[in-house]
């Protein structure tokens, strides 16, 4: 015989907003260069990275496609860091809204 546990449910639904966002991707520091970020993505076989500041607070995310477009641009240098890109709002804060 299997024991069954009953739960009581309220007649009034809770007013909770649920956002289905995957935040389990690799986290990197915002002082990482574009070249290193692309290498990390290739090694981890992911399409985006979650970017954090020096206090490990999330500052956004960036996709492989966004970095590839940036690297193909005429103003690209190998000194550009992820914080430079996110600080200038050149990318979306979430890779899911592209």
Short mmCIF file of the N, C-alpha and C atoms (twelve columns), coordinates in Angstrom:
data_MODEL
# 
_entry.id   MODEL 
# 
loop_
_atom_site.group_PDB 
_atom_site.id 
_atom_site.type_symbol 
_atom_site.label_atom_id 
_atom_site.label_alt_id 
_atom_site.label_comp_id 
_atom_site.label_asym_id 
_atom_site.label_seq_id 
_atom_site.Cartn_x 
_atom_site.Cartn_y 
_atom_site.Cartn_z 
_atom_site.pdbx_PDB_model_num 
ATOM 1   N N  . UNK A 1  0.836  -1.168 0.000   1 
ATOM 2   C CA . UNK A 1  0.000  0.000  0.000   1 
ATOM 3   C C  . UNK A 1  0.889  1.243  0.000   1 
ATOM 4   N N  . UNK A 2  0.526  2.286  -0.798  1 
ATOM 5   C CA . UNK A 2  1.292  3.514  -0.918  1 
ATOM 6   C C  . UNK A 2  0.646  4.613  -0.103  1 
ATOM 7   N N  . UNK A 3  1.465  5.311  0.653   1 
ATOM 8   C CA . UNK A 3  0.989  6.426  1.448   1 
ATOM 9   C C  . UNK A 3  0.802  7.649  0.557   1 
ATOM 10  N N  . UNK A 4  -0.298 8.367  0.729   1 
ATOM 11  C CA . UNK A 4  -0.581 9.566  -0.058  1 
ATOM 12  C C  . UNK A 4  -0.683 10.744 0.897   1 
ATOM 13  N N  . UNK A 5  0.009  11.828 0.550   1 
ATOM 14  C CA . UNK A 5  -0.034 13.025 1.382   1 
ATOM 15  C C  . UNK A 5  -0.919 14.057 0.698   1 
ATOM 16  N N  . UNK A 6  -1.912 14.535 1.389   1 
ATOM 17  C CA . UNK A 6  -2.852 15.504 0.835   1 
ATOM 18  C C  . UNK A 6  -2.379 16.915 1.182   1 
ATOM 19  N N  . UNK A 7  -2.587 17.824 0.237   1 
ATOM 20  C CA . UNK A 7  -2.247 19.221 0.476   1 
ATOM 21  C C  . UNK A 7  -3.490 20.065 0.332   1 
ATOM 22  N N  . UNK A 8  -3.613 21.038 1.177   1 
ATOM 23  C CA . UNK A 8  -4.758 21.930 1.143   1 
ATOM 24  C C  . UNK A 8  -4.433 23.107 0.225   1 
ATOM 25  N N  . UNK A 9  -5.313 23.448 -0.703  1 
ATOM 26  C CA . UNK A 9  -5.124 24.560 -1.631  1 
ATOM 27  C C  . UNK A 9  -6.111 25.672 -1.321  1 
ATOM 28  N N  . UNK A 10 -5.638 26.873 -1.376  1 
ATOM 29  C CA . UNK A 10 -6.472 28.039 -1.135  1 
ATOM 30  C C  . UNK A 10 -7.397 28.270 -2.320  1 
ATOM 31  N N  . UNK A 11 -8.583 28.760 -2.057  1 
ATOM 32  C CA . UNK A 11 -9.528 29.074 -3.127  1 
ATOM 33  C C  . UNK A 11 -9.113 30.330 -3.877  1 
ATOM 34  N N  . UNK A 12 -8.278 31.155 -3.248  1 
ATOM 35  C CA . UNK A 12 -7.795 32.386 -3.865  1 
ATOM 36  C C  . UNK A 12 -6.380 32.135 -4.381  1 
ATOM 37  N N  . UNK A 13 -6.173 32.279 -5.690  1 
ATOM 38  C CA . UNK A 13 -4.834 32.020 -6.223  1 
ATOM 39  C C  . UNK A 13 -3.833 33.077 -5.755  1 
ATOM 40  N N  . UNK A 14 -2.619 32.648 -5.580  1 
ATOM 41  C CA . UNK A 14 -1.549 33.566 -5.180  1 
ATOM 42  C C  . UNK A 14 -1.216 34.497 -6.335  1 
ATOM 43  N N  . UNK A 15 -0.791 35.697 -6.025  1 
ATOM 44  C CA . UNK A 15 -0.433 36.670 -7.057  1 
ATOM 45  C C  . UNK A 15 1.082  36.679 -7.232  1 
ATOM 46  N N  . UNK A 16 1.582  35.601 -7.761  1 
ATOM 47  C CA . UNK A 16 3.012  35.454 -7.978  1 
ATOM 48  C C  . UNK A 16 3.297  35.452 -9.469  1 
ATOM 49  N N  . UNK A 17 4.281  36.217 -9.866  1 
ATOM 50  C CA . UNK A 17 4.696  36.251 -11.258 1 
ATOM 51  C C  . UNK A 17 5.881  35.320 -11.420 1 
ATOM 52  N N  . UNK A 18 5.775  34.413 -12.372 1 
ATOM 53  C CA . UNK A 18 6.855  33.472 -12.627 1 
ATOM 54  C C  . UNK A 18 7.463  33.795 -13.974 1 
ATOM 55  N N  . UNK A 19 8.763  33.979 -13.991 1 
ATOM 56  C CA . UNK A 19 9.478  34.249 -15.231 1 
ATOM 57  C C  . UNK A 19 10.373 33.054 -15.501 1 
ATOM 58  N N  . UNK A 20 10.202 32.437 -16.663 1 
ATOM 59  C CA . UNK A 20 10.971 31.255 -17.016 1 
ATOM 60  C C  . UNK A 20 12.230 31.675 -17.762 1 
ATOM 61  N N  . UNK A 21 13.297 31.964 -17.001 1 
ATOM 62  C CA . UNK A 21 14.560 32.390 -17.582 1 
ATOM 63  C C  . UNK A 21 15.641 31.446 -17.084 1 
ATOM 64  N N  . UNK A 22 16.401 30.896 -18.007 1 
ATOM 65  C CA . UNK A 22 17.484 29.995 -17.651 1 
ATOM 66  C C  . UNK A 22 18.704 30.813 -17.255 1 
ATOM 67  N N  . UNK A 23 19.066 30.766 -15.982 1 
ATOM 68  C CA . UNK A 23 20.230 31.499 -15.499 1 
ATOM 69  C C  . UNK A 23 21.320 30.537 -15.055 1 
ATOM 70  N N  . UNK A 24 21.350 29.375 -15.656 1 
ATOM 71  C CA . UNK A 24 22.306 28.362 -15.240 1 
ATOM 72  C C  . UNK A 24 23.521 28.280 -16.155 1 
ATOM 73  N N  . UNK A 25 23.662 29.223 -17.049 1 
ATOM 74  C CA . UNK A 25 24.798 29.203 -17.970 1 
ATOM 75  C C  . UNK A 25 26.094 29.559 -17.275 1 
ATOM 76  N N  . UNK A 26 27.204 29.407 -17.974 1 
ATOM 77  C CA . UNK A 26 28.502 29.766 -17.390 1 
ATOM 78  C C  . UNK A 26 28.558 31.249 -17.035 1 
ATOM 79  N N  . UNK A 27 29.103 31.551 -15.846 1 
ATOM 80  C CA . UNK A 27 29.237 32.927 -15.377 1 
ATOM 81  C C  . UNK A 27 30.684 33.356 -15.539 1 
ATOM 82  N N  . UNK A 28 30.879 34.543 -16.098 1 
ATOM 83  C CA . UNK A 28 32.222 35.077 -16.293 1 
ATOM 84  C C  . UNK A 28 32.275 36.507 -15.785 1 
ATOM 85  N N  . UNK A 29 33.473 36.968 -15.490 1 
ATOM 86  C CA . UNK A 29 33.670 38.332 -15.008 1 
ATOM 87  C C  . UNK A 29 33.648 39.309 -16.180 1 
ATOM 88  N N  . UNK A 30 33.173 40.515 -15.935 1 
ATOM 89  C CA . UNK A 30 33.038 41.501 -16.997 1 
ATOM 90  C C  . UNK A 30 34.357 42.077 -17.482 1 
ATOM 91  N N  . UNK A 31 35.473 41.742 -16.826 1 
ATOM 92  C CA . UNK A 31 36.765 42.224 -17.320 1 
ATOM 93  C C  . UNK A 31 37.384 41.276 -18.350 1 
ATOM 94  N N  . UNK A 32 36.657 40.227 -18.717 1 
ATOM 95  C CA . UNK A 32 37.119 39.280 -19.732 1 
ATOM 96  C C  . UNK A 32 37.060 39.925 -21.121 1 
ATOM 97  N N  . UNK A 33 38.076 39.638 -21.937 1 
ATOM 98  C CA . UNK A 33 38.071 40.173 -23.303 1 
ATOM 99  C C  . UNK A 33 37.138 39.353 -24.186 1 
ATOM 100 N N  . UNK A 34 36.777 39.928 -25.315 1 
ATOM 101 C CA . UNK A 34 35.906 39.256 -26.275 1 
ATOM 102 C C  . UNK A 34 36.535 37.950 -26.751 1 
ATOM 103 N N  . UNK A 35 37.824 37.977 -27.039 1 
ATOM 104 C CA . UNK A 35 38.512 36.773 -27.524 1 
ATOM 105 C C  . UNK A 35 38.451 35.640 -26.498 1 
ATOM 106 N N  . UNK A 36 38.694 35.968 -25.243 1 
ATOM 107 C CA . UNK A 36 38.649 34.948 -24.194 1 
ATOM 108 C C  . UNK A 36 37.219 34.449 -24.010 1 
ATOM 109 N N  . UNK A 37 36.259 35.353 -24.061 1 
ATOM 110 C CA . UNK A 37 34.853 34.959 -23.927 1 
ATOM 111 C C  . UNK A 37 34.454 33.992 -25.037 1 
ATOM 112 N N  . UNK A 38 34.884 34.271 -26.265 1 
ATOM 113 C CA . UNK A 38 34.582 33.358 -27.375 1 
ATOM 114 C C  . UNK A 38 35.238 31.999 -27.153 1 
ATOM 115 N N  . UNK A 39 36.432 31.984 -26.609 1 
ATOM 116 C CA . UNK A 39 37.112 30.724 -26.315 1 
ATOM 117 C C  . UNK A 39 36.377 29.940 -25.228 1 
ATOM 118 N N  . UNK A 40 35.918 30.647 -24.197 1 
ATOM 119 C CA . UNK A 40 35.168 29.993 -23.125 1 
ATOM 120 C C  . UNK A 40 33.887 29.378 -23.681 1 
ATOM 121 N N  . UNK A 41 33.188 30.121 -24.529 1 
ATOM 122 C CA . UNK A 41 31.955 29.606 -25.127 1 
ATOM 123 C C  . UNK A 41 32.223 28.362 -25.965 1 
ATOM 124 N N  . UNK A 42 33.284 28.407 -26.739 1 
ATOM 125 C CA . UNK A 42 33.618 27.255 -27.577 1 
ATOM 126 C C  . UNK A 42 33.966 26.048 -26.706 1 
ATOM 127 N N  . UNK A 43 34.757 26.279 -25.657 1 
ATOM 128 C CA . UNK A 43 35.146 25.187 -24.777 1 
ATOM 129 C C  . UNK A 43 33.980 24.594 -24.006 1 
ATOM 130 N N  . UNK A 44 33.066 25.450 -23.570 1 
ATOM 131 C CA . UNK A 44 31.906 25.001 -22.806 1 
ATOM 132 C C  . UNK A 44 30.762 24.557 -23.712 1 
ATOM 133 N N  . UNK A 45 30.907 24.813 -25.000 1 
ATOM 134 C CA . UNK A 45 29.868 24.470 -25.990 1 
ATOM 135 C C  . UNK A 45 28.523 25.089 -25.638 1 
ATOM 136 N N  . UNK A 46 28.575 26.408 -25.377 1 
ATOM 137 C CA . UNK A 46 27.371 27.167 -25.061 1 
ATOM 138 C C  . UNK A 46 27.240 28.326 -26.042 1 
ATOM 139 N N  . UNK A 47 26.054 28.871 -26.134 1 
ATOM 140 C CA . UNK A 47 25.779 29.973 -27.048 1 
ATOM 141 C C  . UNK A 47 25.759 31.332 -26.353 1 
ATOM 142 N N  . UNK A 48 25.815 31.346 -25.027 1 
ATOM 143 C CA . UNK A 48 25.816 32.617 -24.300 1 
ATOM 144 C C  . UNK A 48 26.552 32.468 -22.979 1 
ATOM 145 N N  . UNK A 49 26.934 33.600 -22.410 1 
ATOM 146 C CA . UNK A 49 27.572 33.665 -21.101 1 
ATOM 147 C C  . UNK A 49 26.825 34.664 -20.228 1 
ATOM 148 N N  . UNK A 50 26.717 34.365 -18.949 1 
ATOM 149 C CA . UNK A 50 26.192 35.316 -17.990 1 
ATOM 150 C C  . UNK A 50 27.370 36.138 -17.494 1 
ATOM 151 N N  . UNK A 51 27.234 37.439 -17.502 1 
ATOM 152 C CA . UNK A 51 28.337 38.338 -17.157 1 
ATOM 153 C C  . UNK A 51 28.092 38.944 -15.777 1 
ATOM 154 N N  . UNK A 52 29.148 38.915 -14.937 1 
ATOM 155 C CA . UNK A 52 29.071 39.445 -13.573 1 
ATOM 156 C C  . UNK A 52 30.143 40.498 -13.372 1 
ATOM 157 N N  . UNK A 53 29.888 41.412 -12.436 1 
ATOM 158 C CA . UNK A 53 30.889 42.432 -12.116 1 
ATOM 159 C C  . UNK A 53 31.851 41.899 -11.055 1 
ATOM 160 N N  . UNK A 54 32.716 42.750 -10.553 1 
ATOM 161 C CA . UNK A 54 33.703 42.353 -9.566  1 
ATOM 162 C C  . UNK A 54 33.107 41.878 -8.252  1 
ATOM 163 N N  . UNK A 55 31.862 42.255 -7.966  1 
ATOM 164 C CA . UNK A 55 31.166 41.831 -6.751  1 
ATOM 165 C C  . UNK A 55 30.322 40.584 -6.991  1 
ATOM 166 N N  . UNK A 56 30.486 39.952 -8.140  1 
ATOM 167 C CA . UNK A 56 29.742 38.756 -8.544  1 
ATOM 168 C C  . UNK A 56 28.245 39.030 -8.692  1 
ATOM 169 N N  . UNK A 57 27.905 40.265 -8.998  1 
ATOM 170 C CA . UNK A 57 26.521 40.637 -9.282  1 
ATOM 171 C C  . UNK A 57 26.307 40.552 -10.785 1 
ATOM 172 N N  . UNK A 58 25.223 39.956 -11.205 1 
ATOM 173 C CA . UNK A 58 24.934 39.801 -12.623 1 
ATOM 174 C C  . UNK A 58 24.723 41.162 -13.281 1 
ATOM 175 N N  . UNK A 59 25.397 41.373 -14.410 1 
ATOM 176 C CA . UNK A 59 25.247 42.629 -15.147 1 
ATOM 177 C C  . UNK A 59 24.610 42.413 -16.505 1 
ATOM 178 N N  . UNK A 60 24.367 41.173 -16.884 1 
ATOM 179 C CA . UNK A 60 23.738 40.874 -18.160 1 
ATOM 180 C C  . UNK A 60 24.247 39.575 -18.730 1 
ATOM 181 N N  . UNK A 61 24.043 39.409 -20.010 1 
ATOM 182 C CA . UNK A 61 24.527 38.226 -20.703 1 
ATOM 183 C C  . UNK A 61 24.873 38.613 -22.132 1 
ATOM 184 N N  . UNK A 62 25.612 37.748 -22.761 1 
ATOM 185 C CA . UNK A 62 26.041 38.032 -24.118 1 
ATOM 186 C C  . UNK A 62 26.097 36.730 -24.901 1 
ATOM 187 N N  . UNK A 63 25.726 36.790 -26.169 1 
ATOM 188 C CA . UNK A 63 25.696 35.584 -27.000 1 
ATOM 189 C C  . UNK A 63 26.936 35.497 -27.880 1 
ATOM 190 N N  . UNK A 64 27.165 34.304 -28.356 1 
ATOM 191 C CA . UNK A 64 28.281 34.065 -29.274 1 
ATOM 192 C C  . UNK A 64 28.073 34.861 -30.566 1 
ATOM 193 N N  . UNK A 65 26.849 34.919 -31.049 1 
ATOM 194 C CA . UNK A 65 26.555 35.660 -32.287 1 
ATOM 195 C C  . UNK A 65 26.843 37.150 -32.116 1 
ATOM 196 N N  . UNK A 66 26.504 37.713 -30.963 1 
ATOM 197 C CA . UNK A 66 26.773 39.134 -30.709 1 
ATOM 198 C C  . UNK A 66 28.272 39.408 -30.702 1 
ATOM 199 N N  . UNK A 67 29.036 38.526 -30.068 1 
ATOM 200 C CA . UNK A 67 30.489 38.712 -30.029 1 
ATOM 201 C C  . UNK A 67 31.103 38.529 -31.411 1 
ATOM 202 N N  . UNK A 68 30.592 37.599 -32.176 1 
ATOM 203 C CA . UNK A 68 31.112 37.375 -33.533 1 
ATOM 204 C C  . UNK A 68 30.852 38.594 -34.418 1 
ATOM 205 N N  . UNK A 69 29.658 39.205 -34.295 1 
ATOM 206 C CA . UNK A 69 29.356 40.426 -35.067 1 
ATOM 207 C C  . UNK A 69 30.279 41.557 -34.652 1 
ATOM 208 N N  . UNK A 70 30.508 41.693 -33.363 1 
ATOM 209 C CA . UNK A 70 31.398 42.735 -32.864 1 
ATOM 210 C C  . UNK A 70 32.810 42.525 -33.400 1 
ATOM 211 N N  . UNK A 71 33.291 41.305 -33.346 1 
ATOM 212 C CA . UNK A 71 34.655 41.008 -33.788 1 
ATOM 213 C C  . UNK A 71 34.822 41.236 -35.285 1 
ATOM 214 N N  . UNK A 72 33.765 41.064 -36.044 1 
ATOM 215 C CA . UNK A 72 33.822 41.280 -37.489 1 
ATOM 216 C C  . UNK A 72 33.767 42.758 -37.866 1 
ATOM 217 N N  . UNK A 73 33.437 43.624 -36.923 1 
ATOM 218 C CA . UNK A 73 33.314 45.057 -37.197 1 
ATOM 219 C C  . UNK A 73 34.652 45.742 -37.387 1 
ATOM 220 N N  . UNK A 74 34.627 46.862 -38.065 1 
ATOM 221 C CA . UNK A 74 35.853 47.594 -38.392 1 
ATOM 222 C C  . UNK A 74 36.487 48.281 -37.177 1 
ATOM 223 N N  . UNK A 75 35.720 48.493 -36.117 1 
ATOM 224 C CA . UNK A 75 36.257 49.176 -34.931 1 
ATOM 225 C C  . UNK A 75 36.747 48.198 -33.858 1 
ATOM 226 N N  . UNK A 76 36.728 46.917 -34.146 1 
ATOM 227 C CA . UNK A 76 37.103 45.908 -33.151 1 
ATOM 228 C C  . UNK A 76 38.598 45.928 -32.846 1 
ATOM 229 N N  . UNK A 77 38.931 45.814 -31.565 1 
ATOM 230 C CA . UNK A 77 40.308 45.577 -31.141 1 
ATOM 231 C C  . UNK A 77 40.288 44.427 -30.139 1 
ATOM 232 N N  . UNK A 78 41.421 43.797 -29.940 1 
ATOM 233 C CA . UNK A 78 41.474 42.674 -29.004 1 
ATOM 234 C C  . UNK A 78 41.509 43.120 -27.545 1 
ATOM 235 N N  . UNK A 79 41.380 44.403 -27.313 1 
ATOM 236 C CA . UNK A 79 41.364 44.932 -25.945 1 
ATOM 237 C C  . UNK A 79 39.958 45.199 -25.423 1 
ATOM 238 N N  . UNK A 80 38.944 44.999 -26.243 1 
ATOM 239 C CA . UNK A 80 37.564 45.251 -25.819 1 
ATOM 240 C C  . UNK A 80 37.168 44.201 -24.780 1 
ATOM 241 N N  . UNK A 81 36.641 44.688 -23.667 1 
ATOM 242 C CA . UNK A 81 36.208 43.810 -22.584 1 
ATOM 243 C C  . UNK A 81 34.683 43.747 -22.548 1 
ATOM 244 N N  . UNK A 82 34.159 42.718 -21.944 1 
ATOM 245 C CA . UNK A 82 32.710 42.544 -21.887 1 
ATOM 246 C C  . UNK A 82 32.037 43.723 -21.194 1 
ATOM 247 N N  . UNK A 83 32.678 44.311 -20.186 1 
ATOM 248 C CA . UNK A 83 32.070 45.455 -19.493 1 
ATOM 249 C C  . UNK A 83 31.927 46.650 -20.430 1 
ATOM 250 N N  . UNK A 84 32.833 46.778 -21.405 1 
ATOM 251 C CA . UNK A 84 32.738 47.870 -22.374 1 
ATOM 252 C C  . UNK A 84 31.500 47.705 -23.245 1 
ATOM 253 N N  . UNK A 85 31.188 46.487 -23.569 1 
ATOM 254 C CA . UNK A 85 30.035 46.201 -24.427 1 
ATOM 255 C C  . UNK A 85 28.744 46.376 -23.640 1 
ATOM 256 N N  . UNK A 86 28.672 45.761 -22.464 1 
ATOM 257 C CA . UNK A 86 27.460 45.847 -21.652 1 
ATOM 258 C C  . UNK A 86 27.233 47.242 -21.112 1 
ATOM 259 N N  . UNK A 87 28.294 47.953 -20.797 1 
ATOM 260 C CA . UNK A 87 28.176 49.317 -20.289 1 
ATOM 261 C C  . UNK A 87 27.602 50.270 -21.317 1 
ATOM 262 N N  . UNK A 88 27.878 49.988 -22.594 1 
ATOM 263 C CA . UNK A 88 27.371 50.823 -23.668 1 
ATOM 264 C C  . UNK A 88 26.026 50.384 -24.190 1 
ATOM 265 N N  . UNK A 89 25.430 49.384 -23.526 1 
ATOM 266 C CA . UNK A 89 24.130 48.855 -23.924 1 
ATOM 267 C C  . UNK A 89 24.107 48.403 -25.375 1 
ATOM 268 N N  . UNK A 90 25.224 47.845 -25.831 1 
ATOM 269 C CA . UNK A 90 25.306 47.372 -27.212 1 
ATOM 270 C C  . UNK A 90 24.656 46.013 -27.386 1 
ATOM 271 N N  . UNK A 91 24.336 45.358 -26.275 1 
ATOM 272 C CA . UNK A 91 23.732 44.032 -26.359 1 
ATOM 273 C C  . UNK A 91 22.514 43.959 -25.468 1 
ATOM 274 N N  . UNK A 92 21.676 42.987 -25.725 1 
ATOM 275 C CA . UNK A 92 20.477 42.762 -24.934 1 
ATOM 276 C C  . UNK A 92 20.855 42.195 -23.564 1 
ATOM 277 N N  . UNK A 93 20.120 42.506 -22.505 1 
ATOM 278 C CA . UNK A 93 20.451 41.958 -21.203 1 
ATOM 279 C C  . UNK A 93 20.196 40.463 -21.094 1 
ATOM 280 N N  . UNK A 94 19.362 39.896 -21.951 1 
ATOM 281 C CA . UNK A 94 19.095 38.474 -21.952 1 
ATOM 282 C C  . UNK A 94 19.217 37.921 -23.352 1 
ATOM 283 N N  . UNK A 95 19.869 36.769 -23.518 1 
ATOM 284 C CA . UNK A 95 20.027 36.212 -24.858 1 
ATOM 285 C C  . UNK A 95 18.712 35.694 -25.429 1 
ATOM 286 N N  . UNK A 96 17.679 35.588 -24.618 1 
ATOM 287 C CA . UNK A 96 16.418 34.997 -25.050 1 
ATOM 288 C C  . UNK A 96 15.558 35.986 -25.818 1 
ATOM 289 N N  . UNK A 97 15.857 37.263 -25.749 1 
ATOM 290 C CA . UNK A 97 14.998 38.269 -26.373 1 
ATOM 291 C C  . UNK A 97 15.515 38.721 -27.725 1 
ATOM 292 N N  . UNK A 98 16.502 38.037 -28.270 1 
ATOM 293 C CA . UNK A 98 17.078 38.446 -29.537 1 
ATOM 294 C C  . UNK A 98 16.212 38.110 -30.702 1 
# 
